[in-house]
Amino acid sequence: MRNIITEKLLERYKVYLTDSEKSLATTSKYIRDVRKLMEYVNGQNITKELVTEYKEYLRTNKKYKLSSINSFLIAINSFFVYMGWHNLRVKTYKVQKELFAPAGKDLSRQEYKKLVYAAKRKGNKRLAMIIQTICATGMRVSELSSVTADSVKKGVVDIYCKGKHRQVLLPGKLRKMLLVYISGNKIKGIVFCTSSGKAVDRSNIWREMKELGNESGVALEKIFPHNLRHLFAKVFYETNRDIARLADVLGHSSIETTRLYIMVSYGEHQRQLDIMGLV
C-alpha cells in the first residue's frame, strides 16, 4: 500500500484533531506542519528513509533549531499514528535543556509600561487594558475571551483551556480599572470584544501591539502578547520563589514548562555569581 498525503486526508485529519478537542491553534499548527512534509515529498510514496531525510533537511538546509524540528516531528508522527503508518514514525532530537534565556528577548517592567502608555497615547484604550490584563494575571491571549463583565465583578475568571479548568484572580487595582472600562463602554458580556460582541481575534491583538513599536521605543522583537505572560512569570517568581504555585497559576501541567519562563539571561546569571562573593 502506498503512503501518500493528500488534501482530502488532511481534511479528515483536521476533523479528527477537532473531535479530539485539540485547540484551534494546535490543530492549525499540526495541519501546517504535515503540509510542509507533503510539499517536500511532492507526491512520492512516503517511506521511513524519506521521513529521516526530511528530518535532516530541516536541520542542515533550512537551519531550523532542534526544538523547532522536534515540534514538526511531533505533528508528523501524530498524523502517521492517525493513518496507521506506525512504521514511518521518527525519533525527535534529544536537546539539552537551555541554561540561559536568549539575551535581549524579554520585556522589562519599564518597557511594559512604555507599551501601556503608547497604547493610551494612540487612543487605544482597549489595547492598553488588554496589555495590562495579560501582564497582571499571566493569562494567555487566547484566554482573554473568558474575561466577562460578570467575572470582573466577582474578581475571579474561570478559564477552560486544553481540557483543564483553573481560576485566575484579578488584582484589586486591575479589577477597578476593568470595572471603569466596562461601565464606560456599556459592556455586558465579553470585556475585550468587537463592535459585534465577539471576542477580539488574537492576530488583531498581535498586530495592534506591533504598531506600538515606534510610539513606545520598544524593540519590535520584544513586542508580542506571550512576552507579557513571561514578564508576569518572572515577577511572580521573584516575589515568592514558588515554582509549583507559579505552574498552577499559569496553567502548566509540567514544571519543566514553567522553568522556561523564569530562566535568567547569561549576564544576569553572571551578576548573581559575582554578588555571591565566593572568591
PDB file of C-alpha atoms in Angstrom:
ATOM      1  CA  MET A   1       0.000   0.000   0.000  1.00  0.00           C
ATOM      2  CA  ARG A   2       1.303   3.428  -0.948  1.00  0.00           C
ATOM      3  CA  ASN A   3       1.665   6.096   1.738  1.00  0.00           C
ATOM      4  CA  ILE A   4       0.721   9.368   0.051  1.00  0.00           C
ATOM      5  CA  ILE A   5      -0.538  12.543   1.760  1.00  0.00           C
ATOM      6  CA  THR A   6      -3.436  14.281   0.029  1.00  0.00           C
ATOM      7  CA  GLU A   7      -5.542  17.324   0.822  1.00  0.00           C
ATOM      8  CA  LYS A   8      -8.502  15.021   1.408  1.00  0.00           C
ATOM      9  CA  LEU A   9      -6.531  13.123   4.061  1.00  0.00           C
ATOM     10  CA  LEU A  10      -5.528  16.407   5.678  1.00  0.00           C
ATOM     11  CA  GLU A  11      -9.164  17.453   5.869  1.00  0.00           C
ATOM     12  CA  ARG A  12     -10.058  14.164   7.564  1.00  0.00           C
ATOM     13  CA  TYR A  13      -7.128  14.575   9.957  1.00  0.00           C
ATOM     14  CA  LYS A  14      -8.272  18.095  10.781  1.00  0.00           C
ATOM     15  CA  VAL A  15     -11.714  16.773  11.728  1.00  0.00           C
ATOM     16  CA  TYR A  16     -10.044  14.115  13.877  1.00  0.00           C
ATOM     17  CA  LEU A  17      -7.962  16.728  15.725  1.00  0.00           C
ATOM     18  CA  THR A  18     -11.049  18.856  16.303  1.00  0.00           C
ATOM     19  CA  ASP A  19     -13.023  15.861  17.572  1.00  0.00           C
ATOM     20  CA  SER A  20     -10.090  15.069  19.889  1.00  0.00           C
ATOM     21  CA  GLU A  21     -10.616  18.552  21.393  1.00  0.00           C
ATOM     22  CA  LYS A  22      -7.277  19.908  20.247  1.00  0.00           C
ATOM     23  CA  SER A  23      -7.195  23.695  20.408  1.00  0.00           C
ATOM     24  CA  LEU A  24      -7.662  25.683  17.205  1.00  0.00           C
ATOM     25  CA  ALA A  25      -4.023  26.817  17.389  1.00  0.00           C
ATOM     26  CA  THR A  26      -2.731  23.247  17.822  1.00  0.00           C
ATOM     27  CA  THR A  27      -4.935  21.930  15.020  1.00  0.00           C
ATOM     28  CA  SER A  28      -3.761  24.660  12.645  1.00  0.00           C
ATOM     29  CA  LYS A  29      -0.106  24.019  13.517  1.00  0.00           C
ATOM     30  CA  TYR A  30      -0.359  20.242  13.038  1.00  0.00           C
ATOM     31  CA  ILE A  31      -2.039  20.653   9.646  1.00  0.00           C
ATOM     32  CA  ARG A  32       0.534  23.249   8.611  1.00  0.00           C
ATOM     33  CA  ASP A  33       3.443  21.014   9.671  1.00  0.00           C
ATOM     34  CA  VAL A  34       2.094  17.934   7.874  1.00  0.00           C
ATOM     35  CA  ARG A  35       1.500  20.026   4.757  1.00  0.00           C
ATOM     36  CA  LYS A  36       5.182  21.036   4.809  1.00  0.00           C
ATOM     37  CA  LEU A  37       6.121  17.367   4.642  1.00  0.00           C
ATOM     38  CA  MET A  38       3.585  16.854   1.858  1.00  0.00           C
ATOM     39  CA  GLU A  39       5.196  19.647  -0.161  1.00  0.00           C
ATOM     40  CA  TYR A  40       8.650  18.198   0.450  1.00  0.00           C
ATOM     41  CA  VAL A  41       7.805  14.658  -0.738  1.00  0.00           C
ATOM     42  CA  ASN A  42       5.875  16.119  -3.700  1.00  0.00           C
ATOM     43  CA  GLY A  43       3.615  13.137  -4.362  1.00  0.00           C
ATOM     44  CA  GLN A  44       6.203  10.458  -3.641  1.00  0.00           C
ATOM     45  CA  ASN A  45       5.397   7.345  -1.664  1.00  0.00           C
ATOM     46  CA  ILE A  46       6.451   8.126   1.915  1.00  0.00           C
ATOM     47  CA  THR A  47       8.989   5.776   3.444  1.00  0.00           C
ATOM     48  CA  LYS A  48      10.887   5.805   6.750  1.00  0.00           C
ATOM     49  CA  GLU A  49      14.026   6.743   4.792  1.00  0.00           C
ATOM     50  CA  LEU A  50      12.264   9.696   3.177  1.00  0.00           C
ATOM     51  CA  VAL A  51      10.997  10.998   6.530  1.00  0.00           C
ATOM     52  CA  THR A  52      14.500  10.637   8.004  1.00  0.00           C
ATOM     53  CA  GLU A  53      15.864  12.551   5.016  1.00  0.00           C
ATOM     54  CA  TYR A  54      13.278  15.293   5.625  1.00  0.00           C
ATOM     55  CA  LYS A  55      14.325  15.487   9.279  1.00  0.00           C
ATOM     56  CA  GLU A  56      17.940  16.055   8.220  1.00  0.00           C
ATOM     57  CA  TYR A  57      16.850  18.533   5.542  1.00  0.00           C
ATOM     58  CA  LEU A  58      15.166  20.695   8.173  1.00  0.00           C
ATOM     59  CA  ARG A  59      18.369  20.764  10.206  1.00  0.00           C
ATOM     60  CA  THR A  60      21.009  21.252   7.502  1.00  0.00           C
ATOM     61  CA  ASN A  61      19.211  23.065   4.681  1.00  0.00           C
ATOM     62  CA  LYS A  62      16.503  25.004   6.481  1.00  0.00           C
ATOM     63  CA  LYS A  63      18.687  25.635   9.560  1.00  0.00           C
ATOM     64  CA  TYR A  64      15.793  25.198  11.995  1.00  0.00           C
ATOM     65  CA  LYS A  65      16.528  24.944  15.698  1.00  0.00           C
ATOM     66  CA  LEU A  66      16.338  21.391  17.018  1.00  0.00           C
ATOM     67  CA  SER A  67      13.415  22.349  19.267  1.00  0.00           C
ATOM     68  CA  SER A  68      11.513  23.603  16.208  1.00  0.00           C
ATOM     69  CA  ILE A  69      12.290  20.440  14.251  1.00  0.00           C
ATOM     70  CA  ASN A  70      11.036  18.371  17.178  1.00  0.00           C
ATOM     71  CA  SER A  71       7.732  20.231  17.126  1.00  0.00           C
ATOM     72  CA  PHE A  72       7.402  19.444  13.401  1.00  0.00           C
ATOM     73  CA  LEU A  73       8.183  15.772  14.010  1.00  0.00           C
ATOM     74  CA  ILE A  74       5.631  15.521  16.810  1.00  0.00           C
ATOM     75  CA  ALA A  75       2.939  16.789  14.438  1.00  0.00           C
ATOM     76  CA  ILE A  76       4.055  14.436  11.657  1.00  0.00           C
ATOM     77  CA  ASN A  77       4.222  11.416  13.968  1.00  0.00           C
ATOM     78  CA  SER A  78       0.727  12.222  15.212  1.00  0.00           C
ATOM     79  CA  PHE A  79      -0.528  12.158  11.634  1.00  0.00           C
ATOM     80  CA  PHE A  80       1.238   8.850  10.996  1.00  0.00           C
ATOM     81  CA  VAL A  81      -0.438   7.310  14.049  1.00  0.00           C
ATOM     82  CA  TYR A  82      -3.822   8.570  12.823  1.00  0.00           C
ATOM     83  CA  MET A  83      -3.179   6.976   9.429  1.00  0.00           C
ATOM     84  CA  GLY A  84      -1.897   3.743  10.944  1.00  0.00           C
ATOM     85  CA  TRP A  85       1.537   4.318   9.387  1.00  0.00           C
ATOM     86  CA  HIS A  86       3.315   3.479  12.638  1.00  0.00           C
ATOM     87  CA  ASN A  87       6.468   2.282  10.896  1.00  0.00           C
ATOM     88  CA  LEU A  88       7.058   5.787   9.482  1.00  0.00           C
ATOM     89  CA  ARG A  89       7.472   7.492  12.842  1.00  0.00           C
ATOM     90  CA  VAL A  90      10.882   9.018  13.533  1.00  0.00           C
ATOM     91  CA  LYS A  91      12.556   9.943  16.792  1.00  0.00           C
ATOM     92  CA  THR A  92      12.866  13.545  17.912  1.00  0.00           C
ATOM     93  CA  TYR A  93      16.237  15.069  18.682  1.00  0.00           C
ATOM     94  CA  LYS A  94      17.488  14.952  22.248  1.00  0.00           C
ATOM     95  CA  VAL A  95      18.009  18.571  23.205  1.00  0.00           C
ATOM     96  CA  GLN A  96      19.962  19.628  26.277  1.00  0.00           C
ATOM     97  CA  LYS A  97      17.999  21.987  28.478  1.00  0.00           C
ATOM     98  CA  GLU A  98      18.944  25.586  27.959  1.00  0.00           C
ATOM     99  CA  LEU A  99      20.589  27.189  30.979  1.00  0.00           C
ATOM    100  CA  PHE A 100      20.106  30.809  29.969  1.00  0.00           C
ATOM    101  CA  ALA A 101      17.376  32.816  28.297  1.00  0.00           C
ATOM    102  CA  PRO A 102      18.281  34.486  24.976  1.00  0.00           C
ATOM    103  CA  ALA A 103      19.631  37.972  25.608  1.00  0.00           C
ATOM    104  CA  GLY A 104      17.505  40.926  24.594  1.00  0.00           C
ATOM    105  CA  LYS A 105      14.259  38.989  24.115  1.00  0.00           C
ATOM    106  CA  ASP A 106      12.331  39.548  27.349  1.00  0.00           C
ATOM    107  CA  LEU A 107      10.342  42.649  28.216  1.00  0.00           C
ATOM    108  CA  SER A 108      11.391  44.690  31.233  1.00  0.00           C
ATOM    109  CA  ARG A 109       8.912  46.362  33.577  1.00  0.00           C
ATOM    110  CA  GLN A 110       9.856  49.727  32.080  1.00  0.00           C
ATOM    111  CA  GLU A 111       9.238  48.515  28.538  1.00  0.00           C
ATOM    112  CA  TYR A 112       5.891  47.038  29.557  1.00  0.00           C
ATOM    113  CA  LYS A 113       4.838  50.414  30.977  1.00  0.00           C
ATOM    114  CA  LYS A 114       6.002  52.132  27.792  1.00  0.00           C
ATOM    115  CA  LEU A 115       3.698  49.875  25.768  1.00  0.00           C
ATOM    116  CA  VAL A 116       0.743  50.723  28.002  1.00  0.00           C
ATOM    117  CA  TYR A 117       1.433  54.458  27.762  1.00  0.00           C
ATOM    118  CA  ALA A 118       1.888  54.224  23.988  1.00  0.00           C
ATOM    119  CA  ALA A 119      -1.480  52.473  23.587  1.00  0.00           C
ATOM    120  CA  LYS A 120      -3.159  55.185  25.653  1.00  0.00           C
ATOM    121  CA  ARG A 121      -1.486  57.962  23.650  1.00  0.00           C
ATOM    122  CA  LYS A 122      -2.772  56.367  20.450  1.00  0.00           C
ATOM    123  CA  GLY A 123      -6.253  56.409  21.951  1.00  0.00           C
ATOM    124  CA  ASN A 124      -6.469  52.616  22.007  1.00  0.00           C
ATOM    125  CA  LYS A 125      -7.898  52.098  25.491  1.00  0.00           C
ATOM    126  CA  ARG A 126      -8.929  48.519  24.744  1.00  0.00           C
ATOM    127  CA  LEU A 127      -5.367  47.543  23.822  1.00  0.00           C
ATOM    128  CA  ALA A 128      -3.996  49.269  26.928  1.00  0.00           C
ATOM    129  CA  MET A 129      -6.394  47.252  29.079  1.00  0.00           C
ATOM    130  CA  ILE A 130      -5.578  44.017  27.247  1.00  0.00           C
ATOM    131  CA  ILE A 131      -1.843  44.508  27.777  1.00  0.00           C
ATOM    132  CA  GLN A 132      -2.345  45.188  31.485  1.00  0.00           C
ATOM    133  CA  THR A 133      -4.763  42.284  31.931  1.00  0.00           C
ATOM    134  CA  ILE A 134      -2.385  39.737  30.399  1.00  0.00           C
ATOM    135  CA  CYS A 135       0.639  41.064  32.265  1.00  0.00           C
ATOM    136  CA  ALA A 136      -1.100  41.403  35.646  1.00  0.00           C
ATOM    137  CA  THR A 137      -2.680  37.921  35.574  1.00  0.00           C
ATOM    138  CA  GLY A 138      -0.388  35.800  33.395  1.00  0.00           C
ATOM    139  CA  MET A 139      -3.282  34.505  31.301  1.00  0.00           C
ATOM    140  CA  ARG A 140      -2.804  33.512  27.664  1.00  0.00           C
ATOM    141  CA  VAL A 141      -4.017  35.853  24.937  1.00  0.00           C
ATOM    142  CA  SER A 142      -6.380  33.063  23.833  1.00  0.00           C
ATOM    143  CA  GLU A 143      -7.916  33.094  27.320  1.00  0.00           C
ATOM    144  CA  LEU A 144      -8.998  36.748  27.190  1.00  0.00           C
ATOM    145  CA  SER A 145     -12.424  35.675  25.928  1.00  0.00           C
ATOM    146  CA  SER A 146     -13.050  34.253  29.428  1.00  0.00           C
ATOM    147  CA  VAL A 147     -12.860  37.748  30.926  1.00  0.00           C
ATOM    148  CA  THR A 148     -16.504  38.797  31.137  1.00  0.00           C
ATOM    149  CA  ALA A 149     -18.300  41.615  32.887  1.00  0.00           C
ATOM    150  CA  ASP A 150     -19.630  39.148  35.479  1.00  0.00           C
ATOM    151  CA  SER A 151     -16.207  37.635  36.156  1.00  0.00           C
ATOM    152  CA  VAL A 152     -14.701  41.088  36.672  1.00  0.00           C
ATOM    153  CA  LYS A 153     -17.432  41.921  39.187  1.00  0.00           C
ATOM    154  CA  LYS A 154     -16.604  38.700  41.063  1.00  0.00           C
ATOM    155  CA  GLY A 155     -12.870  39.298  40.764  1.00  0.00           C
ATOM    156  CA  VAL A 156     -12.283  35.734  39.516  1.00  0.00           C
ATOM    157  CA  VAL A 157     -12.057  34.487  35.928  1.00  0.00           C
ATOM    158  CA  ASP A 158     -12.936  30.848  35.205  1.00  0.00           C
ATOM    159  CA  ILE A 159     -10.757  29.559  32.377  1.00  0.00           C
ATOM    160  CA  TYR A 160     -11.265  26.310  30.489  1.00  0.00           C
ATOM    161  CA  CYS A 161      -8.227  25.617  28.323  1.00  0.00           C
ATOM    162  CA  LYS A 162      -6.656  22.431  26.940  1.00  0.00           C
ATOM    163  CA  GLY A 163      -9.140  20.263  28.806  1.00  0.00           C
ATOM    164  CA  LYS A 164      -8.346  21.888  32.141  1.00  0.00           C
ATOM    165  CA  HIS A 165     -10.115  24.360  34.364  1.00  0.00           C
ATOM    166  CA  ARG A 166      -8.429  26.942  36.531  1.00  0.00           C
ATOM    167  CA  GLN A 167      -9.394  30.177  38.229  1.00  0.00           C
ATOM    168  CA  VAL A 168      -7.461  33.376  37.685  1.00  0.00           C
ATOM    169  CA  LEU A 169      -7.702  36.068  40.334  1.00  0.00           C
ATOM    170  CA  LEU A 170      -7.810  39.687  39.217  1.00  0.00           C
ATOM    171  CA  PRO A 171      -5.552  42.048  41.211  1.00  0.00           C
ATOM    172  CA  GLY A 172      -7.596  44.697  43.027  1.00  0.00           C
ATOM    173  CA  LYS A 173      -6.243  47.638  41.025  1.00  0.00           C
ATOM    174  CA  LEU A 174      -6.781  45.862  37.699  1.00  0.00           C
ATOM    175  CA  ARG A 175     -10.328  44.908  38.691  1.00  0.00           C
ATOM    176  CA  LYS A 176     -11.186  48.533  39.470  1.00  0.00           C
ATOM    177  CA  MET A 177      -9.739  49.657  36.130  1.00  0.00           C
ATOM    178  CA  LEU A 178     -11.704  46.978  34.279  1.00  0.00           C
ATOM    179  CA  LEU A 179     -14.945  47.958  36.052  1.00  0.00           C
ATOM    180  CA  VAL A 180     -14.462  51.559  34.901  1.00  0.00           C
ATOM    181  CA  TYR A 181     -13.718  50.334  31.358  1.00  0.00           C
ATOM    182  CA  ILE A 182     -16.804  48.086  31.369  1.00  0.00           C
ATOM    183  CA  SER A 183     -19.037  50.863  32.653  1.00  0.00           C
ATOM    184  CA  GLY A 184     -17.708  53.418  30.180  1.00  0.00           C
ATOM    185  CA  ASN A 185     -18.245  51.078  27.236  1.00  0.00           C
ATOM    186  CA  LYS A 186     -21.556  49.624  28.488  1.00  0.00           C
ATOM    187  CA  ILE A 187     -20.202  46.063  28.222  1.00  0.00           C
ATOM    188  CA  LYS A 188     -22.492  43.205  29.253  1.00  0.00           C
ATOM    189  CA  GLY A 189     -20.619  40.064  28.158  1.00  0.00           C
ATOM    190  CA  ILE A 190     -17.058  39.524  26.945  1.00  0.00           C
ATOM    191  CA  VAL A 191     -14.941  42.504  28.015  1.00  0.00           C
ATOM    192  CA  PHE A 192     -12.481  42.573  25.132  1.00  0.00           C
ATOM    193  CA  CYS A 193     -14.789  42.336  22.168  1.00  0.00           C
ATOM    194  CA  THR A 194     -15.504  43.771  18.740  1.00  0.00           C
ATOM    195  CA  SER A 195     -18.451  46.013  17.963  1.00  0.00           C
ATOM    196  CA  SER A 196     -20.472  42.874  17.179  1.00  0.00           C
ATOM    197  CA  GLY A 197     -19.770  41.451  20.646  1.00  0.00           C
ATOM    198  CA  LYS A 198     -17.337  38.721  19.546  1.00  0.00           C
ATOM    199  CA  ALA A 199     -14.011  38.226  21.338  1.00  0.00           C
ATOM    200  CA  VAL A 200     -11.160  40.141  19.701  1.00  0.00           C
ATOM    201  CA  ASP A 201      -9.012  37.984  17.449  1.00  0.00           C
ATOM    202  CA  ARG A 202      -5.530  37.134  18.737  1.00  0.00           C
ATOM    203  CA  SER A 203      -3.987  38.113  15.388  1.00  0.00           C
ATOM    204  CA  ASN A 204      -5.522  41.585  15.698  1.00  0.00           C
ATOM    205  CA  ILE A 205      -4.086  41.965  19.204  1.00  0.00           C
ATOM    206  CA  TRP A 206      -0.673  40.893  17.904  1.00  0.00           C
ATOM    207  CA  ARG A 207      -0.863  43.409  15.040  1.00  0.00           C
ATOM    208  CA  GLU A 208      -2.041  46.274  17.256  1.00  0.00           C
ATOM    209  CA  MET A 209       0.780  45.602  19.707  1.00  0.00           C
ATOM    210  CA  LYS A 210       3.369  45.641  16.901  1.00  0.00           C
ATOM    211  CA  GLU A 211       2.045  49.038  15.837  1.00  0.00           C
ATOM    212  CA  LEU A 212       3.176  50.409  19.204  1.00  0.00           C
ATOM    213  CA  GLY A 213       6.821  49.928  18.261  1.00  0.00           C
ATOM    214  CA  ASN A 214       7.665  53.435  17.068  1.00  0.00           C
ATOM    215  CA  GLU A 215       5.429  55.135  19.638  1.00  0.00           C
ATOM    216  CA  SER A 216       6.869  53.207  22.596  1.00  0.00           C
ATOM    217  CA  GLY A 217      10.510  52.927  21.579  1.00  0.00           C
ATOM    218  CA  VAL A 218      10.467  49.217  22.464  1.00  0.00           C
ATOM    219  CA  ALA A 219      12.239  46.819  20.085  1.00  0.00           C
ATOM    220  CA  LEU A 220       9.750  45.084  17.780  1.00  0.00           C
ATOM    221  CA  GLU A 221      11.133  41.611  18.522  1.00  0.00           C
ATOM    222  CA  LYS A 222      10.068  42.081  22.143  1.00  0.00           C
ATOM    223  CA  ILE A 223       6.517  43.144  21.354  1.00  0.00           C
ATOM    224  CA  PHE A 224       4.115  40.199  21.304  1.00  0.00           C
ATOM    225  CA  PRO A 225       1.379  39.074  23.738  1.00  0.00           C
ATOM    226  CA  HIS A 226       3.169  35.989  25.090  1.00  0.00           C
ATOM    227  CA  ASN A 227       6.069  38.133  26.276  1.00  0.00           C
ATOM    228  CA  LEU A 228       3.679  39.784  28.740  1.00  0.00           C
ATOM    229  CA  ARG A 229       2.965  36.344  30.216  1.00  0.00           C
ATOM    230  CA  HIS A 230       6.690  35.761  30.563  1.00  0.00           C
ATOM    231  CA  LEU A 231       7.111  39.061  32.415  1.00  0.00           C
ATOM    232  CA  PHE A 232       4.313  38.080  34.799  1.00  0.00           C
ATOM    233  CA  ALA A 233       6.021  34.735  35.457  1.00  0.00           C
ATOM    234  CA  LYS A 234       9.393  36.324  36.213  1.00  0.00           C
ATOM    235  CA  VAL A 235       7.967  38.937  38.570  1.00  0.00           C
ATOM    236  CA  PHE A 236       5.759  36.354  40.310  1.00  0.00           C
ATOM    237  CA  TYR A 237       8.720  34.027  40.846  1.00  0.00           C
ATOM    238  CA  GLU A 238      10.966  36.850  42.061  1.00  0.00           C
ATOM    239  CA  THR A 239       8.299  37.668  44.632  1.00  0.00           C
ATOM    240  CA  ASN A 240       7.782  34.233  46.231  1.00  0.00           C
ATOM    241  CA  ARG A 241      10.219  31.717  44.657  1.00  0.00           C
ATOM    242  CA  ASP A 242       7.465  29.088  44.463  1.00  0.00           C
ATOM    243  CA  ILE A 243       7.713  27.451  41.028  1.00  0.00           C
ATOM    244  CA  ALA A 244       4.987  24.871  41.786  1.00  0.00           C
ATOM    245  CA  ARG A 245       2.491  27.600  42.605  1.00  0.00           C
ATOM    246  CA  LEU A 246       3.551  29.564  39.521  1.00  0.00           C
ATOM    247  CA  ALA A 247       2.919  26.486  37.363  1.00  0.00           C
ATOM    248  CA  ASP A 248      -0.623  26.282  38.778  1.00  0.00           C
ATOM    249  CA  VAL A 249      -1.248  29.983  38.152  1.00  0.00           C
ATOM    250  CA  LEU A 250      -0.021  29.742  34.559  1.00  0.00           C
ATOM    251  CA  GLY A 251      -1.982  26.555  33.900  1.00  0.00           C
ATOM    252  CA  HIS A 252       1.074  24.414  33.153  1.00  0.00           C
ATOM    253  CA  SER A 253       0.915  20.637  33.509  1.00  0.00           C
ATOM    254  CA  SER A 254       4.686  20.394  33.893  1.00  0.00           C
ATOM    255  CA  ILE A 255       7.067  22.463  35.984  1.00  0.00           C
ATOM    256  CA  GLU A 256       9.608  21.946  33.185  1.00  0.00           C
ATOM    257  CA  THR A 257       7.480  24.244  31.033  1.00  0.00           C
ATOM    258  CA  THR A 258       7.340  26.825  33.804  1.00  0.00           C
ATOM    259  CA  ARG A 259      11.111  26.672  34.190  1.00  0.00           C
ATOM    260  CA  LEU A 260      11.499  28.054  30.657  1.00  0.00           C
ATOM    261  CA  TYR A 261       9.544  31.159  31.675  1.00  0.00           C
ATOM    262  CA  ILE A 262      11.848  32.105  34.522  1.00  0.00           C
ATOM    263  CA  MET A 263      15.277  31.447  33.017  1.00  0.00           C
ATOM    264  CA  VAL A 264      17.673  34.330  33.543  1.00  0.00           C
ATOM    265  CA  SER A 265      19.991  35.696  30.873  1.00  0.00           C
ATOM    266  CA  TYR A 266      23.710  34.882  30.802  1.00  0.00           C
ATOM    267  CA  GLY A 267      24.563  38.410  32.005  1.00  0.00           C
ATOM    268  CA  GLU A 268      22.074  38.253  34.871  1.00  0.00           C
ATOM    269  CA  HIS A 269      23.418  34.878  35.978  1.00  0.00           C
ATOM    270  CA  GLN A 270      26.958  36.274  35.842  1.00  0.00           C
ATOM    271  CA  ARG A 271      25.942  39.172  38.101  1.00  0.00           C
ATOM    272  CA  GLN A 272      24.359  36.750  40.575  1.00  0.00           C
ATOM    273  CA  LEU A 273      27.571  34.747  40.743  1.00  0.00           C
ATOM    274  CA  ASP A 274      29.631  37.897  41.291  1.00  0.00           C
ATOM    275  CA  ILE A 275      27.327  39.060  44.100  1.00  0.00           C
ATOM    276  CA  MET A 276      27.847  35.759  45.934  1.00  0.00           C
ATOM    277  CA  GLY A 277      31.490  36.772  46.518  1.00  0.00           C
ATOM    278  CA  LEU A 278      32.795  33.247  46.970  1.00  0.00           C
ATOM    279  CA  VAL A 279      36.213  34.086  45.531  1.00  0.00           C
TER     280      VAL A 279
END
